[in-house]
Short mmCIF file of C-alpha atoms in Angstrom, two decimals:
data_model
loop_
_atom_site.label_atom_id
_atom_site.label_comp_id
_atom_site.label_asym_id
_atom_site.label_seq_id
_atom_site.Cartn_x
_atom_site.Cartn_y
_atom_site.Cartn_z
CA MET P 3 13.81 12.02 -5.05
CA ARG P 4 10.79 13.33 -3.02
CA GLY P 5 8.87 9.53 -1.73
CA ILE P 6 12.02 7.06 -2.23
CA ILE P 7 11.93 4.00 -0.03
CA THR P 8 15.29 2.58 1.22
CA ASP P 9 14.28 0.88 4.42
CA GLU P 10 15.07 -3.30 4.48
CA THR P 11 12.73 -3.59 6.90
CA GLU P 12 9.81 -2.41 5.20
CA ILE P 13 10.63 -3.86 2.11
CA TYR P 14 10.62 -7.31 3.39
CA VAL P 15 7.55 -6.60 5.95
CA TYR P 16 5.26 -5.71 2.08
CA PHE P 17 6.62 -8.60 0.22
CA GLU P 18 6.15 -11.25 3.07
CA LEU P 19 2.66 -10.61 4.22
CA ILE P 20 1.52 -10.26 0.46
CA LYS P 21 3.26 -13.69 0.61
CA ARG P 22 1.81 -14.64 3.34
CA MET P 23 -2.14 -13.31 2.80
CA GLN P 24 -2.12 -14.51 -0.66
CA PRO P 25 -4.47 -11.46 -2.12
CA GLY P 26 -5.67 -12.20 -4.91
CA SER P 27 -5.97 -8.61 -6.14
CA VAL P 28 -3.75 -5.37 -4.16
CA LEU P 29 -4.28 -1.93 -4.62
CA ASP P 30 -0.75 -0.32 -4.13
CA VAL P 31 -1.29 2.92 -2.78
CA GLY P 32 2.18 4.84 -3.28
CA MET P 33 3.04 2.74 -5.91
CA PHE P 34 5.94 1.21 -3.18
CA LEU P 35 7.32 -1.17 -5.97
CA THR P 36 8.64 1.73 -8.11
CA ARG P 37 9.30 4.10 -4.71
CA ILE P 38 11.55 0.99 -3.67
CA GLY P 39 13.02 1.21 -7.12
CA ALA P 40 12.08 -2.35 -8.68
CA LEU P 41 11.90 -2.59 -12.21
CA SER P 42 9.90 -5.92 -12.14
CA ARG P 43 7.10 -7.35 -8.51
CA GLN P 44 11.05 -8.27 -7.44
CA ALA P 45 13.06 -7.29 -4.92
CA MET P 46 15.08 -8.79 -2.23
CA ASN P 47 14.67 -12.41 -3.55
CA CYS P 48 10.80 -11.75 -2.98
CA GLU P 49 8.30 -11.80 -6.01
CA ILE P 50 4.78 -10.80 -6.31
CA PRO P 51 3.60 -13.67 -9.14
CA CYS P 52 2.38 -12.53 -12.22
CA ASN P 53 -0.97 -13.75 -11.43
CA VAL P 54 -1.94 -11.17 -8.32
CA ASP P 55 -4.33 -8.42 -10.16
CA LEU P 56 -1.29 -5.50 -9.47
CA THR P 57 -2.93 -1.94 -9.30
CA GLY P 58 -0.88 1.25 -8.50
CA VAL P 59 -2.36 4.78 -6.87
CA LYS P 60 -0.23 7.37 -8.15
CA LEU P 61 1.59 9.56 -5.10
CA PHE P 62 2.70 12.15 -6.81
CA ASP P 63 1.45 13.18 -11.20
CA GLY P 64 3.99 13.86 -13.60
CA MET P 65 5.87 10.13 -12.20
CA ASP P 66 4.71 7.99 -15.39
CA PHE P 67 7.47 5.84 -16.85
CA PRO P 68 7.52 2.71 -19.18
CA VAL P 69 8.75 0.34 -16.23
CA HIS P 70 6.09 1.48 -14.31
CA GLN P 71 3.95 -0.53 -16.85
CA LYS P 72 6.04 -4.03 -16.20
CA VAL P 73 4.90 -3.63 -12.72
CA TYR P 74 1.44 -3.04 -12.38
CA ASP P 75 -1.41 -4.36 -14.29
CA ARG P 76 -2.96 -0.04 -14.31
CA MET P 77 -2.34 3.45 -12.86
CA LEU P 78 -4.82 5.05 -11.05
CA SER P 79 -4.12 8.38 -9.86
CA PHE P 80 -6.35 9.47 -6.21
CA SER P 81 -8.72 11.40 -8.78
CA SER P 82 -9.21 8.32 -11.03
CA LEU P 83 -9.93 5.28 -8.02
CA GLU P 84 -12.41 2.98 -8.81
CA ASP P 85 -14.86 1.27 -7.85
CA LYS P 86 -13.99 -2.47 -7.40
CA THR P 87 -13.35 -4.23 -4.43
CA TYR P 88 -9.55 -5.42 -3.96
CA ASP P 89 -8.70 -7.90 -1.35
CA LEU P 90 -5.76 -5.87 -0.21
CA ALA P 91 -4.26 -2.17 -0.58
CA THR P 92 -1.02 -1.09 0.72
CA LEU P 93 -0.17 1.69 2.75
CA PHE P 94 3.41 2.05 3.32
CA SER P 95 5.21 5.73 3.48
CA VAL P 96 1.89 7.27 2.42
CA ASN P 97 -0.03 9.30 4.40
CA GLU P 98 2.19 11.29 5.53
CA TYR P 99 1.91 12.95 1.85
CA LEU P 100 -1.81 12.86 1.51
CA ASP P 101 -4.05 16.08 2.46
CA GLU P 102 -4.68 16.20 6.00
CA LYS P 103 -8.62 17.21 4.87
CA GLN P 104 -8.67 14.24 2.40
CA LYS P 105 -6.95 11.13 4.81
CA PRO P 106 -10.34 10.23 6.64
CA ALA P 107 -12.36 10.23 2.82
CA PHE P 108 -8.99 8.61 1.29
CA TRP P 109 -9.55 6.04 4.41
CA GLU P 110 -13.51 5.26 3.99
CA TYR P 111 -12.63 4.47 0.67
CA LEU P 112 -10.46 2.33 0.89
CA ALA P 113 -12.41 0.16 3.77
CA GLY P 114 -15.02 0.28 1.04
CA HIS P 115 -13.01 -1.16 -1.67
CA CYS P 116 -10.17 -3.66 0.28
CA LYS P 117 -11.39 -6.30 2.24
CA CYS P 118 -7.99 -6.34 4.18
CA MET P 119 -5.23 -3.49 4.38
CA LEU P 120 -1.58 -3.37 5.26
CA ALA P 121 0.02 -0.41 6.36
CA ASP P 122 2.46 1.56 8.42
CA THR P 123 1.85 3.06 12.16
CA ARG P 124 3.77 6.18 11.58
CA ASP P 125 -0.25 8.37 11.10
CA ALA P 126 -2.06 8.36 14.24
CA LEU P 127 -5.22 9.21 12.88
CA PHE P 128 -4.92 6.70 10.62
CA VAL P 129 -4.41 4.50 13.69
CA GLN P 130 -7.35 5.87 15.67
CA PHE P 131 -9.49 5.56 12.50
CA VAL P 132 -9.01 1.78 11.72
CA VAL P 133 -8.87 0.94 15.16
CA GLU P 134 -12.28 2.71 16.13
CA ARG P 135 -14.16 0.77 12.75
CA PHE P 136 -12.41 -2.75 12.70
CA ARG P 137 -10.66 -5.26 13.99
CA CYS P 138 -6.91 -5.13 13.33
CA GLU P 139 -4.35 -6.66 13.97
CA ALA P 140 -0.66 -5.44 14.83
CA VAL P 141 2.48 -6.97 12.89
CA THR P 142 6.24 -5.97 14.99
CA VAL P 143 9.35 -6.55 12.86
CA ASP P 144 12.48 -4.55 14.56
CA ASN P 145 10.54 -3.11 17.09
CA ARG P 146 8.49 -1.24 14.16
CA GLN P 147 4.76 -2.10 14.44
CA TYR P 148 2.19 -2.68 10.93
CA ALA P 149 -1.35 -2.68 11.25
CA VAL P 150 -3.22 -5.29 9.62
CA VAL P 151 -6.56 -4.22 9.23
CA TYR P 152 -9.77 -6.80 8.08
CA CYS P 153 -12.69 -3.86 6.55
CA GLY P 154 -14.95 -6.45 5.66
#
Protein backbone atom coordinates (compact mmCIF):
# COMPACT_ATOMS: atom_id res chain seq x y z
CA MET A 1 0.00 0.00 0.00
CA ARG A 2 1.32 3.40 -0.99
CA GLY A 3 2.41 5.69 1.83
CA ILE A 4 2.77 3.14 4.65
CA ILE A 5 5.44 4.06 7.21
CA THR A 6 7.29 1.40 9.21
CA ASP A 7 10.39 3.37 10.20
CA GLU A 8 10.72 3.26 13.99
CA THR A 9 12.96 6.35 14.11
CA GLU A 10 10.34 8.39 12.31
CA ILE A 11 7.62 7.10 14.64
CA TYR A 12 9.76 7.90 17.70
CA VAL A 13 10.53 11.45 16.49
CA TYR A 14 6.86 12.13 15.74
CA PHE A 15 5.66 11.14 19.21
CA GLU A 16 8.62 12.43 21.20
CA LEU A 17 8.64 15.92 19.71
CA ILE A 18 4.88 16.25 20.05
CA LYS A 19 5.24 15.20 23.69
CA ARG A 20 8.00 17.76 24.30
CA MET A 21 6.23 20.60 22.47
CA GLN A 22 2.85 19.94 24.15
CA PRO A 23 0.68 21.52 21.42
CA GLY A 24 -3.03 22.07 21.99
CA SER A 25 -3.75 21.46 18.31
CA VAL A 26 -1.95 19.46 15.63
CA LEU A 27 -2.45 19.45 11.86
CA ASP A 28 -1.18 16.01 10.85
CA VAL A 29 -0.45 16.40 7.15
CA GLY A 30 -0.57 12.97 5.54
CA MET A 31 -2.31 11.40 8.55
CA PHE A 32 0.91 9.91 9.93
CA LEU A 33 -0.84 7.85 12.59
CA THR A 34 -2.96 5.95 10.09
CA ARG A 35 0.05 5.46 7.81
CA ILE A 36 1.89 3.61 10.59
CA GLY A 37 -1.15 1.41 11.10
CA ALA A 38 -2.21 2.92 14.43
CA LEU A 39 -5.75 2.13 15.51
CA SER A 40 -5.68 4.86 18.15
CA ARG A 41 -3.45 7.77 19.18
CA GLN A 42 -0.94 5.29 20.58
CA ALA A 43 2.06 3.47 19.13
CA MET A 44 5.34 2.14 20.52
CA ASN A 45 4.31 2.92 24.13
CA CYS A 46 3.73 6.58 23.19
CA GLU A 47 0.49 8.50 23.06
CA ILE A 48 -1.02 11.77 21.91
CA PRO A 49 -3.40 12.86 24.68
CA CYS A 50 -7.10 13.03 23.86
CA ASN A 51 -7.19 16.71 24.87
CA VAL A 52 -4.99 17.56 21.86
CA ASP A 53 -7.13 18.66 18.91
CA LEU A 54 -5.81 16.37 16.16
CA THR A 55 -6.76 17.17 12.56
CA GLY A 56 -5.62 14.89 9.75
CA VAL A 57 -5.00 15.95 6.17
CA LYS A 58 -5.48 13.05 3.74
CA LEU A 59 -2.79 12.41 1.16
CA PHE A 60 -4.95 10.14 -0.95
CA ASP A 61 -8.65 10.37 -1.78
CA GLY A 62 -10.76 7.32 -1.08
CA MET A 63 -8.73 6.29 1.97
CA ASP A 64 -11.48 6.80 4.54
CA PHE A 65 -11.93 4.11 7.16
CA PRO A 66 -14.05 4.18 10.34
CA VAL A 67 -10.96 3.75 12.52
CA HIS A 68 -9.67 7.14 11.32
CA GLN A 69 -12.54 8.77 13.20
CA LYS A 70 -11.22 7.24 16.43
CA VAL A 71 -7.75 8.67 15.81
CA TYR A 72 -8.58 12.13 14.46
CA ASP A 73 -11.00 14.79 15.67
CA ARG A 74 -11.59 15.70 12.04
CA MET A 75 -10.14 14.88 8.63
CA LEU A 76 -9.57 17.26 5.75
CA SER A 77 -8.30 17.03 2.20
CA PHE A 78 -5.92 19.44 0.53
CA SER A 79 -8.91 21.09 -1.13
CA SER A 80 -10.78 21.60 2.16
CA LEU A 81 -8.15 23.12 4.44
CA GLU A 82 -9.59 25.34 7.16
CA ASP A 83 -8.87 28.97 7.95
CA LYS A 84 -7.74 28.05 11.45
CA THR A 85 -4.48 28.38 13.37
CA TYR A 86 -2.81 25.24 14.68
CA ASP A 87 -0.05 25.04 17.27
CA LEU A 88 1.83 22.46 15.23
CA ALA A 89 1.83 20.94 11.75
CA THR A 90 3.60 17.65 11.12
CA LEU A 91 4.99 16.65 7.72
CA PHE A 92 6.59 13.19 7.72
CA SER A 93 7.07 11.43 4.38
CA VAL A 94 4.63 13.88 2.77
CA ASN A 95 6.43 16.28 0.44
CA GLU A 96 7.25 13.54 -2.08
CA TYR A 97 3.50 13.07 -2.65
CA LEU A 98 2.75 16.74 -3.31
CA ASP A 99 2.57 18.19 -6.80
CA GLU A 100 5.80 20.12 -7.41
CA LYS A 101 3.92 23.22 -8.62
CA GLN A 102 1.63 23.25 -5.57
CA LYS A 103 4.30 22.78 -2.89
CA PRO A 104 5.18 26.48 -2.31
CA ALA A 105 1.51 27.51 -2.01
CA PHE A 106 0.83 24.67 0.43
CA TRP A 107 3.89 25.54 2.51
CA GLU A 108 2.73 29.17 2.57
CA TYR A 109 -0.66 27.98 3.84
CA LEU A 110 1.05 26.03 6.62
CA ALA A 111 3.28 28.96 7.55
CA GLY A 112 0.24 31.21 7.79
CA HIS A 113 -1.89 28.76 9.79
CA CYS A 114 0.61 27.01 12.06
CA LYS A 115 2.77 28.38 14.82
CA CYS A 116 5.32 25.65 14.28
CA MET A 117 6.09 22.84 11.82
CA LEU A 118 7.82 19.54 12.45
CA ALA A 119 9.09 17.86 9.30
CA ASP A 120 11.58 15.46 7.83
CA THR A 121 14.26 17.16 5.73
CA ARG A 122 14.28 14.91 2.66
CA ASP A 123 12.87 17.60 0.35
CA ALA A 124 15.61 20.13 -0.43
CA LEU A 125 13.09 22.69 -1.73
CA PHE A 126 11.16 22.52 1.54
CA VAL A 127 14.35 23.02 3.56
CA GLN A 128 15.31 26.00 1.41
CA PHE A 129 11.80 27.46 1.69
CA VAL A 130 11.71 27.34 5.50
CA VAL A 131 15.34 28.29 6.16
CA GLU A 132 15.00 31.45 4.06
CA ARG A 133 11.83 32.56 5.88
CA PHE A 134 11.77 31.27 9.45
CA ARG A 135 13.81 30.42 12.49
CA CYS A 136 14.56 26.71 12.29
CA GLU A 137 16.08 24.15 14.58
CA ALA A 138 17.64 20.90 13.41
CA VAL A 139 16.95 17.71 15.36
CA THR A 140 19.16 14.72 14.60
CA VAL A 141 18.15 11.19 15.59
CA ASP A 142 20.01 8.10 14.37
CA ASN A 143 21.98 10.22 11.86
CA ARG A 144 18.73 11.53 10.31
CA GLN A 145 17.74 15.14 10.41
CA TYR A 146 14.35 16.71 11.11
CA ALA A 147 13.38 20.36 11.21
CA VAL A 148 11.44 22.29 13.80
CA VAL A 149 10.25 25.44 12.03
CA TYR A 150 8.96 28.39 14.06
CA CYS A 151 6.46 30.20 11.84
CA GLY A 152 4.94 32.67 14.23
